[in-house]
Tab-separated table of C-alpha atoms and ligand atoms in Angstrom:
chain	number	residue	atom	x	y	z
B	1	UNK	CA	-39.097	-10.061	-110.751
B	2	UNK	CA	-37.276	-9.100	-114.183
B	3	UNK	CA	-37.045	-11.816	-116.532
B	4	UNK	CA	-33.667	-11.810	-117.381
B	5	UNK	CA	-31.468	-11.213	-113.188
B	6	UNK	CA	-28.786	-9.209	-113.918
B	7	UNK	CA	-25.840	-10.935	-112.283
B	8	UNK	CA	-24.775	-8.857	-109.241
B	9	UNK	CA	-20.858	-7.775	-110.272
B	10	UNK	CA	-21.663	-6.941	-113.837
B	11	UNK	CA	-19.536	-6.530	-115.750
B	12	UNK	CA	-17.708	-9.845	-115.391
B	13	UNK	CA	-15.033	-8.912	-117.730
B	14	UNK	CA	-13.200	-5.710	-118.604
B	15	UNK	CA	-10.828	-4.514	-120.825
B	16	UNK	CA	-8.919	-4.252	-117.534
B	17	UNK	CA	-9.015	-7.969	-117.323
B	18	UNK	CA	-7.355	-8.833	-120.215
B	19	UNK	CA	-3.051	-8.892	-120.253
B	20	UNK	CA	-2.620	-7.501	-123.485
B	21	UNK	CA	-3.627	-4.328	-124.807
B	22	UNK	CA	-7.230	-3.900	-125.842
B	23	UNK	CA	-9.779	-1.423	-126.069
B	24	UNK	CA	-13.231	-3.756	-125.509
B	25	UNK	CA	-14.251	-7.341	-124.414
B	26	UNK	CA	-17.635	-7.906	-125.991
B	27	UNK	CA	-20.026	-10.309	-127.429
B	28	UNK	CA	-18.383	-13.374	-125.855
B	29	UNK	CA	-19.591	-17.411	-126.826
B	30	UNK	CA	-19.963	-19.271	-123.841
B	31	UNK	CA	-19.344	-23.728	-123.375
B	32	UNK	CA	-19.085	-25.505	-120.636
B	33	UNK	CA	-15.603	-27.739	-120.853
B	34	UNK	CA	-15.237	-30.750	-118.769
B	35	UNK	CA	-16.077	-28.691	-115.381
B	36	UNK	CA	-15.448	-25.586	-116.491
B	37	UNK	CA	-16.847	-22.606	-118.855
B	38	UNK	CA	-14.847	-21.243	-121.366
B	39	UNK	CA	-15.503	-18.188	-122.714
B	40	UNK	CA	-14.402	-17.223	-126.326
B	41	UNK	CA	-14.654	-13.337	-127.047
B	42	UNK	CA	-13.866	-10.326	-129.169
B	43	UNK	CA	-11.429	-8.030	-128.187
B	44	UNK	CA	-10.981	-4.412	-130.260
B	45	UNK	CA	-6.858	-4.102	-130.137
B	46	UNK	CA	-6.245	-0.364	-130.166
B	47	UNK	CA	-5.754	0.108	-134.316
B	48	UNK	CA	-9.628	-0.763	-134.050
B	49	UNK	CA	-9.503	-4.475	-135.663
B	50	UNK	CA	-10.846	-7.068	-133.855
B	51	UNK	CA	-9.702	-10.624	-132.357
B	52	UNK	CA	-10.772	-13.910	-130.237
B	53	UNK	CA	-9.727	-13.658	-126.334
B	54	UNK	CA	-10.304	-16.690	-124.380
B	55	UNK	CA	-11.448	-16.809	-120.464
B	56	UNK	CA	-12.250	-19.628	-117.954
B	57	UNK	CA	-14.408	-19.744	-115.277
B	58	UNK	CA	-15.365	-22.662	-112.624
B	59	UNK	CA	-19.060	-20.974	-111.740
B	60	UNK	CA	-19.549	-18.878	-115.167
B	61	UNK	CA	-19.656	-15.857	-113.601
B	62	UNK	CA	-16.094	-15.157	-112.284
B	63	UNK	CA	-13.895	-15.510	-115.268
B	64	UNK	CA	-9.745	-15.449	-115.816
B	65	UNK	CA	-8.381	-14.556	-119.063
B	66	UNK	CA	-5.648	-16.436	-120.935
B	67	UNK	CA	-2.086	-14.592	-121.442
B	68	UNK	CA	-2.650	-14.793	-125.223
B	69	UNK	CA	-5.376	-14.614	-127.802
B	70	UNK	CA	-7.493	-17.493	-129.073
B	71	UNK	CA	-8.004	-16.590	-132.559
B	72	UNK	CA	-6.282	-13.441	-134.720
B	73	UNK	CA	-6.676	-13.289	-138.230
B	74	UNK	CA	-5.313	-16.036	-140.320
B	75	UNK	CA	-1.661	-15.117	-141.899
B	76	UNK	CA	-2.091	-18.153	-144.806
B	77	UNK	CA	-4.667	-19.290	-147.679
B	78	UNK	CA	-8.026	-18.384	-148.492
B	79	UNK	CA	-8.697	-17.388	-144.787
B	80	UNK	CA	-5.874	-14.403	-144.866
B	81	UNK	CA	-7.704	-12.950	-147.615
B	82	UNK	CA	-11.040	-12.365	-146.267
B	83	UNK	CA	-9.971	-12.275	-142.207
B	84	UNK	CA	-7.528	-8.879	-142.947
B	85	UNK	CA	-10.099	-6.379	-141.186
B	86	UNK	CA	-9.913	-8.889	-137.813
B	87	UNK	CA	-12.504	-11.244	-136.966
B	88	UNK	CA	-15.600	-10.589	-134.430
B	89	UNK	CA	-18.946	-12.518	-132.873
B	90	UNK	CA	-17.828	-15.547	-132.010
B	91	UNK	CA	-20.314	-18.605	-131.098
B	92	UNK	CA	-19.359	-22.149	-129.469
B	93	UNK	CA	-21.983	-25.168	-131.005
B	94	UNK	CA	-20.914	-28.561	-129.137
B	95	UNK	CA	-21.958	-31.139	-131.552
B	96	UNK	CA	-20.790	-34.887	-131.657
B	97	UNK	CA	-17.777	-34.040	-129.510
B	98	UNK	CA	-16.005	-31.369	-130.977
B	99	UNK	CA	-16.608	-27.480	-130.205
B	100	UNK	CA	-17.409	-25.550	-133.610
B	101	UNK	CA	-17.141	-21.855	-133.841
B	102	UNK	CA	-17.762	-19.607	-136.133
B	103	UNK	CA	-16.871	-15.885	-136.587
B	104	UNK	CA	-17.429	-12.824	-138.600
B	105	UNK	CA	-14.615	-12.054	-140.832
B	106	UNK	CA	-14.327	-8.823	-142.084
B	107	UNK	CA	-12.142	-7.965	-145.173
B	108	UNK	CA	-11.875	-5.163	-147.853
B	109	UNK	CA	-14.852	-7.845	-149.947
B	110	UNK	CA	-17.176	-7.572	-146.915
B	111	UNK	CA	-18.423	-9.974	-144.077
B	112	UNK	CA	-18.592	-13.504	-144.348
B	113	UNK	CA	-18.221	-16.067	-141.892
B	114	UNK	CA	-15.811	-18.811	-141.217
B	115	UNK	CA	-16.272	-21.916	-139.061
B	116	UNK	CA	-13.386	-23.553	-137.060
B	117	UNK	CA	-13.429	-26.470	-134.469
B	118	UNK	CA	-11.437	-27.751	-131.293
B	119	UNK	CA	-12.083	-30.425	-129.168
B	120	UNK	CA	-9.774	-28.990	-126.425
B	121	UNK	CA	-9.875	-24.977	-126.391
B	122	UNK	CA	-5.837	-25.113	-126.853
B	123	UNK	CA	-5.638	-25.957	-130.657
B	124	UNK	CA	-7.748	-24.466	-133.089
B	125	UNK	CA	-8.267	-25.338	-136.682
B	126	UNK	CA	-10.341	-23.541	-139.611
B	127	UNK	CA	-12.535	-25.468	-141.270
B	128	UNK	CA	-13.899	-23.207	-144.009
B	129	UNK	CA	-15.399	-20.061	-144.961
B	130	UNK	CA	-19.223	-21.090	-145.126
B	131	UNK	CA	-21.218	-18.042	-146.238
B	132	UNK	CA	-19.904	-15.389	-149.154
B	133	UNK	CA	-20.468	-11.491	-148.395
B	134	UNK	CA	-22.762	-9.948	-146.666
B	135	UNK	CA	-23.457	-12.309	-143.759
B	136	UNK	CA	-23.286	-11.996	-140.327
B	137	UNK	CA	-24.473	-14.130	-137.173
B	138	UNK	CA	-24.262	-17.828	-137.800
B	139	UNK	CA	-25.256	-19.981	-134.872
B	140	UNK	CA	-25.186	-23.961	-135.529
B	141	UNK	CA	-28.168	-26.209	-133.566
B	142	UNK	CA	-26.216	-28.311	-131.341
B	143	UNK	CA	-27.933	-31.379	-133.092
B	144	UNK	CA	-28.176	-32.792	-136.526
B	145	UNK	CA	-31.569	-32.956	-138.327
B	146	UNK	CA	-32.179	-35.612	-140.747
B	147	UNK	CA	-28.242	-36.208	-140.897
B	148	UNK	CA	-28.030	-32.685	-141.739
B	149	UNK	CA	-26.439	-29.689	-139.402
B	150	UNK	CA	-28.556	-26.668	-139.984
B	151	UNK	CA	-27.691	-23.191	-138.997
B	152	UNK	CA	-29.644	-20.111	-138.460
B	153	UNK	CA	-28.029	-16.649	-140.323
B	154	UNK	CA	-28.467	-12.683	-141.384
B	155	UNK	CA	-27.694	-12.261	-144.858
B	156	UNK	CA	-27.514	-8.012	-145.355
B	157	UNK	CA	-29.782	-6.683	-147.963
B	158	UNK	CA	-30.351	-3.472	-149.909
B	159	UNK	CA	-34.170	-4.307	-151.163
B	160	UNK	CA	-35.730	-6.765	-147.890
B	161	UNK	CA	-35.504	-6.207	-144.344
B	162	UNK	CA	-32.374	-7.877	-142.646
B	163	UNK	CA	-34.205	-11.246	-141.428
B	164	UNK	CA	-33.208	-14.729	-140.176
B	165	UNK	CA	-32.368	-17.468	-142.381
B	166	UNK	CA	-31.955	-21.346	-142.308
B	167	UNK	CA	-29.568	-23.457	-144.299
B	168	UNK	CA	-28.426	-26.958	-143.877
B	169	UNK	CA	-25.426	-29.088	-144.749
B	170	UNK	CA	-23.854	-32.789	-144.763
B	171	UNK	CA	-20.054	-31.387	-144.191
B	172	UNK	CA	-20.311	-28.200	-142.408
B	173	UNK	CA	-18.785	-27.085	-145.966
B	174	UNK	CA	-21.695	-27.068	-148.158
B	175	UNK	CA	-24.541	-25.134	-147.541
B	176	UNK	CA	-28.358	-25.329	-148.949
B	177	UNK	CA	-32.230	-25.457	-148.554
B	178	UNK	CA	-31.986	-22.017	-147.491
B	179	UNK	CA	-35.183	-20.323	-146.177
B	180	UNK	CA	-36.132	-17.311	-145.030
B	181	UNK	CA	-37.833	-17.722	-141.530
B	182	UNK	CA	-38.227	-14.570	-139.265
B	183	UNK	CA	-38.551	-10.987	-140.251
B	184	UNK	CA	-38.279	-7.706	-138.006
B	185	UNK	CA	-41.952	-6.258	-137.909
B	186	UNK	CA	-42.534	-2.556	-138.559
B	187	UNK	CA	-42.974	0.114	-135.638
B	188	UNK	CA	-41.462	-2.803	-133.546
B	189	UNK	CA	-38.604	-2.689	-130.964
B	190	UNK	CA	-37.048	-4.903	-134.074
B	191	UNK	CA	-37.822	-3.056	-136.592
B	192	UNK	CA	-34.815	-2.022	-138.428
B	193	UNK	CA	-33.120	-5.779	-138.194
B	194	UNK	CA	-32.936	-8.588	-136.801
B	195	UNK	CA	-29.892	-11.691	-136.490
B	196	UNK	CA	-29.334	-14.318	-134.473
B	197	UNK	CA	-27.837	-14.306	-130.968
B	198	UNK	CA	-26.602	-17.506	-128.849
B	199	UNK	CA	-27.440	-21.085	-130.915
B	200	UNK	CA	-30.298	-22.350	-129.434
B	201	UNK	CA	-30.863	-24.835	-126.358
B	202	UNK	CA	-33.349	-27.117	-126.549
B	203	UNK	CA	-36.079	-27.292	-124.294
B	204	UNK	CA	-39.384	-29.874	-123.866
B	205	UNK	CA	-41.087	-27.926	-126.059
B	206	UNK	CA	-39.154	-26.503	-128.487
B	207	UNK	CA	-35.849	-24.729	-129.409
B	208	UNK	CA	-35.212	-21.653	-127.494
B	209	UNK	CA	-33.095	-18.884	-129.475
B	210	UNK	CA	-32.354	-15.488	-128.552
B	211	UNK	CA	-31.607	-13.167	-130.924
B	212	UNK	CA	-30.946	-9.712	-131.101
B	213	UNK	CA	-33.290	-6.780	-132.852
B	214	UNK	CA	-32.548	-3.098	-133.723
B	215	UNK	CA	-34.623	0.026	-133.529
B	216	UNK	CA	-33.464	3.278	-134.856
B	217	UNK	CA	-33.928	6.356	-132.841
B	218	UNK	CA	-32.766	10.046	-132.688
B	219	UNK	CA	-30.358	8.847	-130.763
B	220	UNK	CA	-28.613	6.175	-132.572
B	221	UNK	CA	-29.735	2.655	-133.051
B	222	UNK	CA	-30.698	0.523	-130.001
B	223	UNK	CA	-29.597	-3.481	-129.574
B	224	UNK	CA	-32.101	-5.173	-127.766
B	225	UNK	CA	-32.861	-9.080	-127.828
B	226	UNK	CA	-35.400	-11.330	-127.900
B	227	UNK	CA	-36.468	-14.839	-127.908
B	228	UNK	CA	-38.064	-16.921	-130.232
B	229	UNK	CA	-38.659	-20.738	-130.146
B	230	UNK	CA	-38.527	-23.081	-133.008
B	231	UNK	CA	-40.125	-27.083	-133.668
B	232	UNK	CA	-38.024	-29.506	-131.918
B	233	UNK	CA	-37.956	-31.985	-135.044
B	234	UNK	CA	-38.194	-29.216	-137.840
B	235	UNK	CA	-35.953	-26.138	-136.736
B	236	UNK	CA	-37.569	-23.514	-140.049
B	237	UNK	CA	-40.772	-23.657	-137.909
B	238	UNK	CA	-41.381	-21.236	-135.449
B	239	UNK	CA	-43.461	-22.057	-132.906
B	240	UNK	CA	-43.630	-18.711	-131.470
B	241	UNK	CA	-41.973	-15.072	-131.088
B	242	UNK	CA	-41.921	-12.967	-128.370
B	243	UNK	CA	-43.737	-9.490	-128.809
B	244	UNK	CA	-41.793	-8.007	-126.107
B	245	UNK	CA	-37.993	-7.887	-126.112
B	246	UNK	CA	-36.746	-10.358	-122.955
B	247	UNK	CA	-33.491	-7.778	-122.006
B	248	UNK	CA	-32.289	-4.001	-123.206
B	249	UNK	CA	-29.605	-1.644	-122.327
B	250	UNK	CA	-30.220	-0.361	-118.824
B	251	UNK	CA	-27.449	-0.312	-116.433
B	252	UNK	CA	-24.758	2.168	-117.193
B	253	UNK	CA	-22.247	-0.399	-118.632
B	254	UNK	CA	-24.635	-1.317	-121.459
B	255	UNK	CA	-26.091	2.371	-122.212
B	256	UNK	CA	-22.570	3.675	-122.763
B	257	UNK	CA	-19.358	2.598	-123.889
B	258	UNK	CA	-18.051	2.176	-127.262
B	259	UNK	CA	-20.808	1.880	-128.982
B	260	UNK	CA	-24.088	2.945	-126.665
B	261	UNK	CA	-27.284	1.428	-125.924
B	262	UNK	CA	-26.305	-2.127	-126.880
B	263	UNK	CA	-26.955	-5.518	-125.340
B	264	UNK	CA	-25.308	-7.982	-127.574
B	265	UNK	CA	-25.590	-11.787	-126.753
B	266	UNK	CA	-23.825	-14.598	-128.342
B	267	UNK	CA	-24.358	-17.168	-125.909
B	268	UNK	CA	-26.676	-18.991	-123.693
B	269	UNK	CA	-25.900	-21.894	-121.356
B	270	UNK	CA	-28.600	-24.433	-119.844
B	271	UNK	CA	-27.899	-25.355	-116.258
B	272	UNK	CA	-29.026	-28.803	-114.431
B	273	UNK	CA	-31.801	-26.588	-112.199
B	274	UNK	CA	-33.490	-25.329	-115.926
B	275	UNK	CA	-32.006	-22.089	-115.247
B	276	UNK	CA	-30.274	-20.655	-118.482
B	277	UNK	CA	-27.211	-18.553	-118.101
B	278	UNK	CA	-27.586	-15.541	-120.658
B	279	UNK	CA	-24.224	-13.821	-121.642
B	280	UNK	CA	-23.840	-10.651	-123.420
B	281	UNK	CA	-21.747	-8.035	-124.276
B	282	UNK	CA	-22.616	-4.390	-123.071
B	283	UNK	CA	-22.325	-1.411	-125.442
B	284	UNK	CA	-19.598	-2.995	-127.143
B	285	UNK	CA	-17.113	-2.832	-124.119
B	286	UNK	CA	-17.747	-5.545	-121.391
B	287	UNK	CA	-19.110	-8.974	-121.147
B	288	UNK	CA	-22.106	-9.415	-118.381
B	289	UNK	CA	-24.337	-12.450	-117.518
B	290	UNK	CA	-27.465	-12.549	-116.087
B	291	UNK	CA	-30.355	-15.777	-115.461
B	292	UNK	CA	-33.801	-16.442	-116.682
B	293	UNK	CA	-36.263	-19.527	-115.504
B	294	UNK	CA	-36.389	-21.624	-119.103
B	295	UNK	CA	-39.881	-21.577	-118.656
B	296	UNK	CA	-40.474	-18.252	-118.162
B	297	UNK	CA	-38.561	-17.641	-121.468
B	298	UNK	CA	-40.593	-20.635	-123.242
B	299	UNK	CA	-43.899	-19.091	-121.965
B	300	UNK	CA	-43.208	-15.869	-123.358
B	301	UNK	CA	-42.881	-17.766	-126.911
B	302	UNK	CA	-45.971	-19.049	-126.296
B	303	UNK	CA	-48.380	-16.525	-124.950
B	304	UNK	CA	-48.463	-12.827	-126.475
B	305	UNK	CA	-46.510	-13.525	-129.582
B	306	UNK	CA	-46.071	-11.997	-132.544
B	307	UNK	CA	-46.253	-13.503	-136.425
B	308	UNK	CA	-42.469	-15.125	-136.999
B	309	UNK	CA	-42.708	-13.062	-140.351
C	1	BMA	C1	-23.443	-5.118	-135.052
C	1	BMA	C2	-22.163	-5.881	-134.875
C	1	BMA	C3	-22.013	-6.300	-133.420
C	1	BMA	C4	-22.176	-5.116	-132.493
C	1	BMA	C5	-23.444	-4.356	-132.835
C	1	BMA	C6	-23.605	-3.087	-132.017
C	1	BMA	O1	-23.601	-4.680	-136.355
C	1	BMA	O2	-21.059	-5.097	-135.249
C	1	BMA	O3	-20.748	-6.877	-133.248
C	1	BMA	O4	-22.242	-5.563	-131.171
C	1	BMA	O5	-23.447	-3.997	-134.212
C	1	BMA	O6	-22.573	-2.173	-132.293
């Protein structure tokens, strides 16, 4: 039995799906709304920029996109300036009854990322810009710690290897206590970098995230991901990380497509049966889902890991 089942009509969603015109549907964040899912995702339009579709589903696996977008770059303030390139990877945190996301925005100063909330998937309002450049990949813990919201990120770098980072903050404004707390390890399927994936779900015995690592080949670099699971109390300890990557590109919609060989995940959903719903997008072009056992994922942490950094 594979870790990770492929769901059987991957992909769920296509370009084909979507009523405007758009060249990809990728790296989708995934909620569950009232009795629904909601998927958030990002769409290349045609000129190559990118922007926020939205898609419902009753069972998480068959989804219907909206007429119109969720999110295109802002057209006033601060968040015009640095969304102008389009704005990518979204990620759904509910925490104390509203839905937070937060995005990549790209701009001629770089990536950053902004954070905006809604409590009904209709209206949408930005909140802030909460990293400068180069960051990518912020996922939120869906609880406070100590009063504090802490967040896992991938600041770029010239001189260290791309790792994970934790910061915390009162507001969801201001950010601090930063730590560096997961590195890619050398002649490793995550070698070249790592960043993180879906925000975690919490388990019995610990935090489950899945994040995403890169290997460079002759061939291009390959997206694989992996799982990792952090201290329920104190989130900047890792308990464990798997040696071996939990899903890569295999099927034909994830080894080719816009980009190739990529599994990209942004999202992970707990289900009442402790059965996780894992969604990702495949070589940059569709969205697929596929379910693991949470303890299968948890024992993997557990047994055969390798050092967090
Ligand atoms: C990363 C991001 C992701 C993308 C991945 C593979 O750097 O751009 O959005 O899925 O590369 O192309």
């Amino acid at each position: 039995m594979p870790l990770i089942k492929r769901y059987k009509n991957n992909p769920v969603l296509t370009k084909h799906d979507v009523p405007y015109p758009v060249a990809t549907v990728h790296n989708g964040a995934v909620s569950k709304y009232m009795d629904r899912y909601i998927m958030i995702f990002r769409s290349h339009l045609l000129n190559g920029r990118s922007i926020l579709g939205i898609a419902e589903s009753e069972d998480g696996f068959s989804f219907k996109v909206r007429e119109r977008p969720f999110m295109v770059p802002s057209k006033v303030g601060i968040f015009k300036e640095y969304e102008e390139y389009g704005i990518e990877d979204p990620r759904i945190t509910l925490i104390e009854n509203e839905y937070l996301i937060t995005y990549s925005a790209y701009s001629s100063h770089g990536v950053r990322v902004g954070i905006a909330k809604t409590t009904d998937f209709k209206s949408v309002e930005r909140i802030s810009l909460i990293t400068e450049a180069d960051y990518r990949n912020v996922v939120i813990f869906p609880e406070k710690f100590n009063g504090f919201y802490a967040r896992l990120d991938r600041p770029h770098s010239e001189i260290a290897p791309w790792s994970i980072w934790i910061s915390y903050s009162p507001d969801l404004k201001f950010w601090g206590e930063s730590k560096r707390i997961m590195a890619p390890m050398q002649y490793h399927w995550d070698e070249m970098k790592i960043g993180p994936g879906a925000p975690p779900v919490k388990t019995d015995k610990g935090w489950l995230h899945i994040y995403h690592g890169v290997f460079s080949t002759m061939d291009g670099s390959v997206y694989r991901l992996g799982i990792a699971l952090h201290d329920l109390k104190d989130p900047s300890k890792i308990i464990g990380v798997a040696d071996n990557w939990i899903l890569q590109p295999e099927e034909p919609y994830e080894v080719t497509g816009y980009v190739h060989n990529v599994v990209f995940s942004c999202a992970a959903v707990k289900e009442e049966n402790d059965s996780i719903k894992i969604y990702w997008g495949g070589a940059d072009s569709v969205m697929c889902v596929g379910t693991a056992l949470e303890d299968d994922l948890v024992e993997m942490c557990l047994k055969n890991s390798r050092p967090a950094l």
